[in-house]
Short mmCIF file of C-alpha atoms in Angstrom, two decimals:
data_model
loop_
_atom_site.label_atom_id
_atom_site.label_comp_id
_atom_site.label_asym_id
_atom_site.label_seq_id
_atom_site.Cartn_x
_atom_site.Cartn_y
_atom_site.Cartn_z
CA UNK A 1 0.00 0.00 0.00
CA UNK A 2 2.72 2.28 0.79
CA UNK A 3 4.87 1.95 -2.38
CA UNK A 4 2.53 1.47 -5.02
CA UNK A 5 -0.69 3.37 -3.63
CA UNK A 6 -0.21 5.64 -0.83
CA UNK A 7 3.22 6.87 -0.45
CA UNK A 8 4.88 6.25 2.97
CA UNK A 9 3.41 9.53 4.84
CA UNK A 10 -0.61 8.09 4.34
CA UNK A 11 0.64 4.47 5.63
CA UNK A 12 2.21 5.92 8.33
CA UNK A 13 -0.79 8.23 9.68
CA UNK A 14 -3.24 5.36 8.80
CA UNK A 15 -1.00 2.72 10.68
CA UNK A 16 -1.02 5.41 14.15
CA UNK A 17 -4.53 5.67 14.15
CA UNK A 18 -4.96 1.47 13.79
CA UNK A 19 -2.19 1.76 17.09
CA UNK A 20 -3.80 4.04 18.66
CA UNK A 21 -6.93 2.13 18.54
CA UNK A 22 -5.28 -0.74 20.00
CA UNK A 23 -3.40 0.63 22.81
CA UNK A 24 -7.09 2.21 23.83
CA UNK A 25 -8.13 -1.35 23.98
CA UNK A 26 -5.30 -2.72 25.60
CA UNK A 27 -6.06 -0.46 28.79
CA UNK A 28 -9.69 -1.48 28.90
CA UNK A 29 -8.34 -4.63 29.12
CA UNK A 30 -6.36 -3.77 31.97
CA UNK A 31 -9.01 -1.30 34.18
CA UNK A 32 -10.28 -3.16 37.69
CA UNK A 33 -13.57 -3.52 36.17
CA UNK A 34 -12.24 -5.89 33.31
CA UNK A 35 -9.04 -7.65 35.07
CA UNK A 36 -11.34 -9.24 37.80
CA UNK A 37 -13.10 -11.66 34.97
CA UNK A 38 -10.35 -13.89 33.54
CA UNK A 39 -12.02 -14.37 30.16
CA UNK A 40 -13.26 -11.12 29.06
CA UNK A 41 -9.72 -9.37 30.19
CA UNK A 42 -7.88 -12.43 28.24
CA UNK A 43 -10.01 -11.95 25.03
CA UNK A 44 -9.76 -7.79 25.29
CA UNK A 45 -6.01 -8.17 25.62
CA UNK A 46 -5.89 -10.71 22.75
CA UNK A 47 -7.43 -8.12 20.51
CA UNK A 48 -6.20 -5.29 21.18
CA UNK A 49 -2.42 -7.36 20.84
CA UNK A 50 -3.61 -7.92 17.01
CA UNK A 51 -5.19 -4.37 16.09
CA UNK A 52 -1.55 -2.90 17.78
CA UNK A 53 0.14 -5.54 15.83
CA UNK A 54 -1.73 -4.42 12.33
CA UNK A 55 -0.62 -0.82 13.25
CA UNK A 56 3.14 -1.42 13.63
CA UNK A 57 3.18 -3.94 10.89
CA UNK A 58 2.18 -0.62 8.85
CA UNK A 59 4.55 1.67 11.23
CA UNK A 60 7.35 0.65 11.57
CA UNK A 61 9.19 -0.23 7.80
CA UNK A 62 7.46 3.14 6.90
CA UNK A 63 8.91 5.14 9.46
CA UNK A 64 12.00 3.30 9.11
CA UNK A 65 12.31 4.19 5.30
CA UNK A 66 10.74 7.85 5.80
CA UNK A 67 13.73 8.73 8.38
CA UNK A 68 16.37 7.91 5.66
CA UNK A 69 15.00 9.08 2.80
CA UNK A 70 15.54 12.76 4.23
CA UNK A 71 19.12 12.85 3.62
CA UNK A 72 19.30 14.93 0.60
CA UNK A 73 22.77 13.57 -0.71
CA UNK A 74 22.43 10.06 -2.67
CA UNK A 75 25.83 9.27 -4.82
CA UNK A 76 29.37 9.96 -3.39
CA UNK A 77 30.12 13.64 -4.02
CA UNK A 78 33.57 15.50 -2.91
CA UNK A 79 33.33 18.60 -1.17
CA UNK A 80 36.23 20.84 0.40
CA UNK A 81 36.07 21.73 4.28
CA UNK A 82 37.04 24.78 5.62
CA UNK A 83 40.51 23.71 6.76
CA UNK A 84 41.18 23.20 2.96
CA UNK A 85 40.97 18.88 3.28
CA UNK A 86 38.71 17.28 0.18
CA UNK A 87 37.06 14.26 1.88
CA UNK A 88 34.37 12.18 0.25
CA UNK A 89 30.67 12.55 1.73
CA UNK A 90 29.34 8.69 1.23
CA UNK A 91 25.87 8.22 1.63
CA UNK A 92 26.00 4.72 2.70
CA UNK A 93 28.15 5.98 5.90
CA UNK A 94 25.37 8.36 6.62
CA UNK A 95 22.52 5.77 6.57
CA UNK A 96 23.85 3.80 8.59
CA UNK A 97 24.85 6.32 11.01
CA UNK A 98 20.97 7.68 10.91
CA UNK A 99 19.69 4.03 11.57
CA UNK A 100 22.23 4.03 14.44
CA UNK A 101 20.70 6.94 16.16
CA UNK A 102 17.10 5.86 15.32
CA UNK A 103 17.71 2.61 16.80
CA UNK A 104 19.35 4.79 19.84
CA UNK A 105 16.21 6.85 20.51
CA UNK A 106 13.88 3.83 20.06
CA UNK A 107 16.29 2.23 23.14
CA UNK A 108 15.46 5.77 25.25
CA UNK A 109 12.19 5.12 24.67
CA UNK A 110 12.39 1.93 25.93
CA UNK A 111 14.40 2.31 28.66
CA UNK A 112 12.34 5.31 30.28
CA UNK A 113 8.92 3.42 29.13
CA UNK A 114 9.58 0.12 30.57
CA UNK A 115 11.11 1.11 33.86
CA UNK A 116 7.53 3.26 34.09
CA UNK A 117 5.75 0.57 33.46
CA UNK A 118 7.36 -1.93 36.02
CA UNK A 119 7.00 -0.04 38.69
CA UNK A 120 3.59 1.23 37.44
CA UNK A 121 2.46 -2.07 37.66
CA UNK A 122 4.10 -3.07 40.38
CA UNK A 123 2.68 0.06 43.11
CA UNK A 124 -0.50 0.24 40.95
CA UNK A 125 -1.94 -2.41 38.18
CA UNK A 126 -1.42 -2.98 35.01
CA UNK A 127 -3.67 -0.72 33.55
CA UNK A 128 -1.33 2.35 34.69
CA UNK A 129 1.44 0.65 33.09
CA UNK A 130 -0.67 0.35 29.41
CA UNK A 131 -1.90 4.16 29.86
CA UNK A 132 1.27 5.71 30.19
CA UNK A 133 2.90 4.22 26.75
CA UNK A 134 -0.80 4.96 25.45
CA UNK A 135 -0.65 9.09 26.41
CA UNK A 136 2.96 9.28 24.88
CA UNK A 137 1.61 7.59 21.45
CA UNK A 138 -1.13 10.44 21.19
CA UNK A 139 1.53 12.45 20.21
CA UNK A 140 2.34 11.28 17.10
CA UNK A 141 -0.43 12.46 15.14
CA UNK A 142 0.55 16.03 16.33
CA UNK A 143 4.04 15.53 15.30
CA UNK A 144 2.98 13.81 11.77
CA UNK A 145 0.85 16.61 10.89
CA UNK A 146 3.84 19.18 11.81
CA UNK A 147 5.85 17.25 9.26
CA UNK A 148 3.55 17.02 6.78
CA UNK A 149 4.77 19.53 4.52
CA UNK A 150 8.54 19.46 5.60
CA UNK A 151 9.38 15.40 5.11
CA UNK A 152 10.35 14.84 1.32
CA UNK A 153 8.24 12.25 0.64
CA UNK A 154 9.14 9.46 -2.64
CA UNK A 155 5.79 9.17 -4.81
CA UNK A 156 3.90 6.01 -4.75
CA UNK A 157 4.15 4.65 -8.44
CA UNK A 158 1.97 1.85 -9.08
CA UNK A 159 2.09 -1.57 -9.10
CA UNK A 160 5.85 -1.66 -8.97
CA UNK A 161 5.93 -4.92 -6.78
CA UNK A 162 4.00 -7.25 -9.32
CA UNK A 163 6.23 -5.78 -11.93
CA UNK A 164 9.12 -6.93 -10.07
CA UNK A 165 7.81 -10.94 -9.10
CA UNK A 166 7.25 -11.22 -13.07
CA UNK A 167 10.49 -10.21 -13.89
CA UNK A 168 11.57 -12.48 -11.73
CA UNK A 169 8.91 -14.97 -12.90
CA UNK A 170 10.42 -14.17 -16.85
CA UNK A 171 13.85 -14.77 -16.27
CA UNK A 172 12.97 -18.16 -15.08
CA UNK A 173 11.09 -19.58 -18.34
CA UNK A 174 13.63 -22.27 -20.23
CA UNK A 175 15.72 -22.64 -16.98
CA UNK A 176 13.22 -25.48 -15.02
CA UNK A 177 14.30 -29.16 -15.96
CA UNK A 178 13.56 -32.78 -14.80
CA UNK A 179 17.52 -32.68 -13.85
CA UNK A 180 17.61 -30.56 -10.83
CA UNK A 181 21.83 -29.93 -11.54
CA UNK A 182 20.90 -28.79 -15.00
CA UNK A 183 17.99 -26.14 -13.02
CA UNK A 184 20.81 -25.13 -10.86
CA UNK A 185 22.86 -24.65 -13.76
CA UNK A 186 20.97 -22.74 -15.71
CA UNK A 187 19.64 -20.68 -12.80
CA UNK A 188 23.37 -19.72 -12.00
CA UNK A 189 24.65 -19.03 -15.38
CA UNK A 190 25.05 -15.44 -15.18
CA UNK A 191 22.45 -13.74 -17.55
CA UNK A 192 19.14 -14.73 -14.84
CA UNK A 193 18.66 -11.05 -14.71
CA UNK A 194 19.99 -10.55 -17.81
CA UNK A 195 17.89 -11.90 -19.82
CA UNK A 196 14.80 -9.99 -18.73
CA UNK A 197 16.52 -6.36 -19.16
CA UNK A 198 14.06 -4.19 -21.57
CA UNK A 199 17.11 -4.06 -23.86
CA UNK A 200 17.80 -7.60 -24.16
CA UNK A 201 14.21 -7.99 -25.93
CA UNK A 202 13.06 -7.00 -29.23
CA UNK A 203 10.41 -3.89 -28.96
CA UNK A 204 7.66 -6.07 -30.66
CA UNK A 205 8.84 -8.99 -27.97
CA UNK A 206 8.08 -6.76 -24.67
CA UNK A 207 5.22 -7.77 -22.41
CA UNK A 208 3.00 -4.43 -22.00
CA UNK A 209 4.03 -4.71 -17.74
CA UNK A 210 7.38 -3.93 -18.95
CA UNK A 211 7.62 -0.31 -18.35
CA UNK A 212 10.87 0.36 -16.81
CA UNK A 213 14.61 0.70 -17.61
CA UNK A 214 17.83 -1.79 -17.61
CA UNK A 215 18.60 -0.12 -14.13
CA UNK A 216 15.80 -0.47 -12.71
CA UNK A 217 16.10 -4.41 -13.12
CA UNK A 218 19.74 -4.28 -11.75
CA UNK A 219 18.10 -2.75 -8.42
CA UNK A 220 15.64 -5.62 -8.54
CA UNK A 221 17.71 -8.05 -8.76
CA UNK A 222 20.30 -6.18 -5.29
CA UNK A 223 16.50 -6.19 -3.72
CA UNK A 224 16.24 -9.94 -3.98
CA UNK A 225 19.34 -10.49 -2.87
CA UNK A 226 18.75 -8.41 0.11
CA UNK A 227 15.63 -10.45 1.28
CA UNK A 228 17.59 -13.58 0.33
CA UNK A 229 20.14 -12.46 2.78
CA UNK A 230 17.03 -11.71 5.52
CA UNK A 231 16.12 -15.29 4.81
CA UNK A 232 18.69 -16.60 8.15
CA UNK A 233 17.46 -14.09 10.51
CA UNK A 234 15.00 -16.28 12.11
CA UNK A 235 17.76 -18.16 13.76
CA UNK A 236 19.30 -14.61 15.23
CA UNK A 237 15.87 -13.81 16.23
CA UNK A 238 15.72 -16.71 18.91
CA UNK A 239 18.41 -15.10 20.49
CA UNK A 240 16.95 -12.24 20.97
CA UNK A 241 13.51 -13.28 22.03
CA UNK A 242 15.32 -15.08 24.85
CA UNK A 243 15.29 -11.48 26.82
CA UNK A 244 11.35 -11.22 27.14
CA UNK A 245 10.95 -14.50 28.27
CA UNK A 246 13.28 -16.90 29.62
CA UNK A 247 15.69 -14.53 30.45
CA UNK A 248 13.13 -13.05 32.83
CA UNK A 249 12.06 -16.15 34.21
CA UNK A 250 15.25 -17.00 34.91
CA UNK A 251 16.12 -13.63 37.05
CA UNK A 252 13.36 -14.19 39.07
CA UNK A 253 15.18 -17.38 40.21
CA UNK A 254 17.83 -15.36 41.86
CA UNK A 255 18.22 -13.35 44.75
CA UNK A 256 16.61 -9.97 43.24
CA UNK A 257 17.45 -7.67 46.64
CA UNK A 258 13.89 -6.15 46.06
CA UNK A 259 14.18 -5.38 42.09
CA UNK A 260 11.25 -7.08 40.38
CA UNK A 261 12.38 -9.48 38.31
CA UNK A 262 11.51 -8.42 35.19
CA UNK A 263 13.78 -4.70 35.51
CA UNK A 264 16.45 -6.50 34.62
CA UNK A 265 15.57 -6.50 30.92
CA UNK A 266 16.26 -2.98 30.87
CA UNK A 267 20.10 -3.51 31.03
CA UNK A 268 19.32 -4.63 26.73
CA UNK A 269 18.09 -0.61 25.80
CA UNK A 270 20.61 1.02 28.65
CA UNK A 271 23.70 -1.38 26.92
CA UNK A 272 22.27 -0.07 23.17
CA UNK A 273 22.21 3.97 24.48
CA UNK A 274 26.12 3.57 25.38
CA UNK A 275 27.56 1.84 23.17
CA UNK A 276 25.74 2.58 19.51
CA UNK A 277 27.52 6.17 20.27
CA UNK A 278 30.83 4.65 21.01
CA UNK A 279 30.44 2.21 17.85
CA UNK A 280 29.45 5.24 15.94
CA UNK A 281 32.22 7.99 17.40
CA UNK A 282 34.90 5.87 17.63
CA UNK A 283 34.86 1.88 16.58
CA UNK A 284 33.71 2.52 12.96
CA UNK A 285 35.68 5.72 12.15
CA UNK A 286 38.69 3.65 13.57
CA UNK A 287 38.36 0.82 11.56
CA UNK A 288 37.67 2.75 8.27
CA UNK A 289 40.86 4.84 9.26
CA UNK A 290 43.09 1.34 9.77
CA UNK A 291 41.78 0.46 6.41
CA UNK A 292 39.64 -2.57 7.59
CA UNK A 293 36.23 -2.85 5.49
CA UNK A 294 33.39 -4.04 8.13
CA UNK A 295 30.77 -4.26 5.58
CA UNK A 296 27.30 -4.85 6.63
CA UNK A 297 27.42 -8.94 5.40
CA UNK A 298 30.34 -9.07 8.13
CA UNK A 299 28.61 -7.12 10.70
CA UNK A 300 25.58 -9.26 10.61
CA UNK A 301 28.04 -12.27 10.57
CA UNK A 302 29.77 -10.89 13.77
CA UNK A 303 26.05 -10.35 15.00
CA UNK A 304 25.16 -13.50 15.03
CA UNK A 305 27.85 -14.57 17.05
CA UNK A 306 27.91 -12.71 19.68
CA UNK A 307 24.28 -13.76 19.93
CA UNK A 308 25.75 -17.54 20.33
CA UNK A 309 28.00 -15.50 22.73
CA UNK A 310 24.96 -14.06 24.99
CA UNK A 311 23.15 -18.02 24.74
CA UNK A 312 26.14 -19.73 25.74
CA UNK A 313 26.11 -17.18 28.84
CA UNK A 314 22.82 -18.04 29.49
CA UNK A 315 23.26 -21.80 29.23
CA UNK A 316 26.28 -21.27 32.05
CA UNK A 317 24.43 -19.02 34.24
CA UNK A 318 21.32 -21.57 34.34
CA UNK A 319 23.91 -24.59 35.12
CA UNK A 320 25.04 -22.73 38.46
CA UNK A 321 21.34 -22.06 39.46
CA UNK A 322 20.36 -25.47 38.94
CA UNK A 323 23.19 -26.34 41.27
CA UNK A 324 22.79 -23.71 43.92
CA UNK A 325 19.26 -23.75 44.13
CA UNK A 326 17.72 -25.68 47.10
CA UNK A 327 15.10 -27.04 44.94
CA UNK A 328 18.02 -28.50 42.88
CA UNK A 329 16.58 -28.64 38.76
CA UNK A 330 13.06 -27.57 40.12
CA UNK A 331 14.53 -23.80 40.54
CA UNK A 332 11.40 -22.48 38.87
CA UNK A 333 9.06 -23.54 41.17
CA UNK A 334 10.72 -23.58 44.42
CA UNK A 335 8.90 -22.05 47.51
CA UNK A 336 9.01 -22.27 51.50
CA UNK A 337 5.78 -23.69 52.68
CA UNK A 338 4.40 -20.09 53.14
CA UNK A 339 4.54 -19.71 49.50
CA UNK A 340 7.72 -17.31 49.77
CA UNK A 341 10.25 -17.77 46.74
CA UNK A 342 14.24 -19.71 47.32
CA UNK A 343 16.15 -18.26 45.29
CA UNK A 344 19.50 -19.81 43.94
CA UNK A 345 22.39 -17.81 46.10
CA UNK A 346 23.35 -16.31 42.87
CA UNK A 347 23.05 -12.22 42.38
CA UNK A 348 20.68 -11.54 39.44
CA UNK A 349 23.54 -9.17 38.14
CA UNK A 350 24.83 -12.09 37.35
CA UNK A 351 22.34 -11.75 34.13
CA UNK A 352 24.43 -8.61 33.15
CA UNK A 353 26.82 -10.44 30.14
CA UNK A 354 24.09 -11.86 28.59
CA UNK A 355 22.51 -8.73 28.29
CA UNK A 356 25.61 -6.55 26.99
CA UNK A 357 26.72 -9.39 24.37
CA UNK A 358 22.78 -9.32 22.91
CA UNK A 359 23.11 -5.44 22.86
CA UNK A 360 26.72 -5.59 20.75
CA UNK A 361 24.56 -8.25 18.74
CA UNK A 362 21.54 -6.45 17.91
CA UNK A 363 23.92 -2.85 16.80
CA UNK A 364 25.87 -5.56 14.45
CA UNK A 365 22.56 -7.61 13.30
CA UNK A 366 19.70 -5.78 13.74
CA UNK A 367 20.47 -2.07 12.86
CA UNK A 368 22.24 -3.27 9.86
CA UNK A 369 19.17 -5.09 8.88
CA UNK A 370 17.52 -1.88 8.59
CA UNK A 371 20.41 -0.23 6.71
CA UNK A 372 21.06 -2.66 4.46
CA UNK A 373 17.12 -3.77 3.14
CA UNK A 374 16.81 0.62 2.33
CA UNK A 375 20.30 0.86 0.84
CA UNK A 376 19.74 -2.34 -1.48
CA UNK A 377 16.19 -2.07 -2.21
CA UNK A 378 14.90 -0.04 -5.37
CA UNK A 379 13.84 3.17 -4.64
CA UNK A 380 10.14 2.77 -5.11
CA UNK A 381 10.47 -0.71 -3.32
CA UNK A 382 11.91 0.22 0.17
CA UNK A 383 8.81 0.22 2.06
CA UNK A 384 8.36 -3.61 1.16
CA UNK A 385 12.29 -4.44 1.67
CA UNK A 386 12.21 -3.17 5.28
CA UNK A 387 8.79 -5.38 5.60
CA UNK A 388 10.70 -8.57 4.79
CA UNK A 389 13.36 -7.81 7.11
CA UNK A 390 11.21 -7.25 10.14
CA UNK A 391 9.13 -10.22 9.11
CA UNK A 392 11.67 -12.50 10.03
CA UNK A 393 11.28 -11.45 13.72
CA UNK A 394 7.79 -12.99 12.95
CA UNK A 395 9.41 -16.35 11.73
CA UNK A 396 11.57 -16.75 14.82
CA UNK A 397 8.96 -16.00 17.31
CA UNK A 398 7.02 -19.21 15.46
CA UNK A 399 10.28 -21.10 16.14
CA UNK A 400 10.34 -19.92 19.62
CA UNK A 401 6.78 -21.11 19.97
CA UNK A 402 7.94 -25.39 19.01
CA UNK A 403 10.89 -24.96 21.09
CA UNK A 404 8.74 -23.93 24.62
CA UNK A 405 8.93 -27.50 25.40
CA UNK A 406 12.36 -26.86 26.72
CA UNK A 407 11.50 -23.82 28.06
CA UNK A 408 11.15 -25.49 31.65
CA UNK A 409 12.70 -27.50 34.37
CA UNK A 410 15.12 -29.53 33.82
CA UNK A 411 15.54 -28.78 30.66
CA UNK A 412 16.30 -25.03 30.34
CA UNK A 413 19.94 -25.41 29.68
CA UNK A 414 19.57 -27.40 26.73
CA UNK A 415 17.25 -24.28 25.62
CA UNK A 416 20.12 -22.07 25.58
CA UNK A 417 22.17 -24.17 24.45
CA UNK A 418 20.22 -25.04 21.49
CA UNK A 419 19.62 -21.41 20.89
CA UNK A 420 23.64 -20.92 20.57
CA UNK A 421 23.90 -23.95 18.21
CA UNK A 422 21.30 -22.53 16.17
CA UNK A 423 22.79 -18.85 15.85
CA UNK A 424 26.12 -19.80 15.33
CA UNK A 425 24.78 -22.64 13.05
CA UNK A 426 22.91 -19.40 11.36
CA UNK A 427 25.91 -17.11 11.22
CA UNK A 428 28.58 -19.42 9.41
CA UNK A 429 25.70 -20.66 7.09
CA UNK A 430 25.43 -16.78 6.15
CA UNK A 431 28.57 -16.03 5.81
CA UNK A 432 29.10 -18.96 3.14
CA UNK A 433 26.38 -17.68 1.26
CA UNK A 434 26.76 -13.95 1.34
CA UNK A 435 30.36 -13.54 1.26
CA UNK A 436 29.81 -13.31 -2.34
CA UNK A 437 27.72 -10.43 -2.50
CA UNK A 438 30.09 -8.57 0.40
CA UNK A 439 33.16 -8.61 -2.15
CA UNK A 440 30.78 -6.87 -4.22
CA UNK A 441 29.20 -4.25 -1.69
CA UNK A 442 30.37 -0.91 -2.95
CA UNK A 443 29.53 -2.23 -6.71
CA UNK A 444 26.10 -2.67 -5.63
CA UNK A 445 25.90 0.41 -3.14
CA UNK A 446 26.71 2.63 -6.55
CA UNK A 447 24.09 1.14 -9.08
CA UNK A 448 22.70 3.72 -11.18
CA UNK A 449 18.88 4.53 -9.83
CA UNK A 450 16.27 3.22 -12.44
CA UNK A 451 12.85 4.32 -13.14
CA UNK A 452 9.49 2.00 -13.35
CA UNK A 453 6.61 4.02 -14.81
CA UNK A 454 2.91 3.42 -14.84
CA UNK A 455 2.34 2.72 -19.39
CA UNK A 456 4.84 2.89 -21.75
CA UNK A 457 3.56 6.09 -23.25
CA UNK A 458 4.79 7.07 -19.48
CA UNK A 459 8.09 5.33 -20.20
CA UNK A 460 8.84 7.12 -23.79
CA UNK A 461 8.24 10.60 -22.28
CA UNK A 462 10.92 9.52 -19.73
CA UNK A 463 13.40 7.85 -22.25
CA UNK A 464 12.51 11.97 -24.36
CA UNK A 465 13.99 13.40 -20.63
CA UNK A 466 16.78 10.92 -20.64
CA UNK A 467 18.17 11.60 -24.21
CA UNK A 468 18.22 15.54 -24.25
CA UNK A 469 21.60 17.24 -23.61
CA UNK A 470 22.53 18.30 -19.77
CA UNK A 471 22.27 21.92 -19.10
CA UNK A 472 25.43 23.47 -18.05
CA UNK A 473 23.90 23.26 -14.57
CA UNK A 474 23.52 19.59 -14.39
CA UNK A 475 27.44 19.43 -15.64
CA UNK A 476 28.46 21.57 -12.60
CA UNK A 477 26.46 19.58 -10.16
CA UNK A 478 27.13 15.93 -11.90
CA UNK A 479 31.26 17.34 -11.50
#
């Protein structure tokens, strides 16, 4: 809806009011009046979980896209500073250093909102700790209506997406065989995208769809590849899910010294706000200066394993409360008679580690998801992109969901262990697939931008702007 119909500013207003609607029902679910009957607060919740998810399935790779597409510079360019040094302004460098403080204020938001919330609920109920996130959102239509004329906003053209699954659907005709080496073959040769370019096919040959230029193919074809590339999230994912569920459950079997037990999940966001600026200011300028390329395929690869890192943490810290509980592998539901908690004689700080490595994890993985589906997706395509991306987090909660059954005593350090098999499992995997396509990062980064039009009449006016001469302007600007 957002790329083809109604550009990225409608989706976004249109996905805030479906939120908005949803956190109002999420309190109701929550008030005294409601909470007292078990079924009617479980079914309010349920829904208003679904109408909040419908609104940030429409929010979020929006907002996401809408944020980047502000910067006004979009090819390498060479300027002079005032001390007199020429450096090179790289777009690339400056997405990814606007996703980095994105993802930073999301953290803030987090970290202030869910320490609110514990304690709201804690001291007061749970429907305090659903109104307070709900008052902040009712700002956003107030600041989306300030920036309604200021954001430059990319024009919705069409059906762009359908366009791009038949090219896709083209280049595969004459490639499928019985032999399934001779498919692979052919599917590998080389001219898969090739083939399907408007000037690889005679005039009289071209479907009617196929309004759009050789360039714009070559950025379909980088936007596959991205989602390919999205296709081993699911097994980072796990790791990261671990922190709103058995993470939690496990602090509560330690001696908490009065914090609830679910505060500790706040050490994630507080980790993020200090060290995405320290990545930002000083890791990543240093490495660039020392001449070492950490491209986004090797940042995601070092992502995933320091999420194997965090699991294998996890997996230790649950083998010492298993043995220093009283309640031996029962930890989880071990009480005094009055029905007063025994904690393992561990100090839930212990929990800090795993928390910090899934922090350095989700500024190598998960930012550069972001960066990486707007940089590689076409430019009337980036909306859908960022939706594949944060569909895998989708995926891995499924995954989450067949795994519960070790979720429990005795069997909870198999779960982290599994979890660190399966990311590091994910990682290599991804780094065997994709190191291809990260010796040929800055090739892609500099495609020329193409141009998909509505009808071909469309598409000859365009191909009239293309051929004229370039004022002396456009010389001075190109230079």
């Amino acid at each position: 809806m957002a790329d083809e119909h109604w550009g990225r500013y409608k989706a976004i207003c249109v996905s805030i009011g479906i939120a908005i609607i949803g956190h109002v029902v999420l309190v109701v679910s929550a008030v005294p009046a409601v909470i007292t009957n078990t079924n009617a607060a479980m079914g309010t919740f349920m829904t208003g979980i679904v109408i909040m998810g419908l609104g940030t399935g429409g929010f979020k790779p929006n907002i996401s896209t809408l944020i980047v597409e502000q910067i006004p510079v979009t090819t390498l360019i060479v300027k002079t500073l005032p001390s007199g040094e020429r450096v090179i302004t790289d777009p690339t460098i400056t997405q990814s250093r606007i996703y980095h403080y994105f993802y930073l204020f999301i953290n803030i938001g987090s970290l202030v909102g869910q320490i609110a919330m514990v304690y709201a609920e804690k001291y007061v109920g749970f429907w305090l700790a659903f109104l307070l996130p709900t008052l902040i959102f009712l700002l956003t239509p107030g600041v989306m209506f300030w920036g309604r004329k200021r954001y430059s906003q990319a024009k919705p053209e069409g059906s762009v997406v359908s366009k791009a699954f038949k090219i896709m659907v083209l280049a595969q005709r004459g490639r499928w065989s019985i032999n399934p080496v001779r498919t692979w073959k052919l599917m590998h040769d080389g001219t898969f995208w090739a083939s399907v370019k408007p000037s690889a096919i005679a005039p009289e040959n071209r479907p009617s769809w196929m309004t759009f230029d050789d360039q714009w193919v070559d950025e379909v074809r980088r936007g596959f590849a991205a989602c390919a590339v999205f296709a081993w999230y699911p097994l980072y994912w796990i790791t990261y899910n671990q922190i709103i569920n058995n993470l939690t459950t496990q602090a509560g079997t330690m001696e908490l010294h009065g914090l609830p037990s679910d505060i500790l999940t706040n050490l994630d966001p507080l980790a993020l706000v200090i060290l995405i600026p320290l990545c930002d200011q000083l890791l990543y300028p240093a490495l660039r200066k020392a001449g070492i390329r950490f491209t986004p395929i090797k940042k995601i690869t070092a992502g995933f394993f320091f999420g194997t890192a965090a699991m294998i943490w996890s997996a230790v810290l649950q083998h010492y409360i298993y043995k220093r509980s009283p309640c031996g592998y029962g930890a989880n539901t071990c009480y005094t008679d009055s029905g007063a908690p025994l904690p393992a004689t561990i100090n839930v700080w212990a929990q800090t580690g795993a928390y910090i490595l899934i922090a350095i994890s989700e500024i190598l993985a998960s930012i550069t998801s972001l960066e990486y589906a707007f940089s590689k997706a076409p430019r009337n395509m980036r909306s859908l992109v960022q939706a594949v991306a944060l569909f895998t987090n989708a995926i891995s909660a499924a995954i989450c969901e067949a795994l519960n059954p070790l979720s429990q005593d005795p069997l909870l350090v198999w779960n982290y262990g599994v979890m660190a098999v399966l990311s590091f499992f994910g990682g290599a995997m991804f780094w065997w697939q994709f190191k291809s396509l990260d010796a040929a990062e800055d090739e892609l980064n500099m495609l020329p931008e193409g141009h998909a039009v509505a009808s071909l009449k469309d598409m000859e006016g365009y191909q009239d702007e293309q051929s004229r001469p370039p004022t002396p302007r456009e010389i001075v600007e190109k230079n």
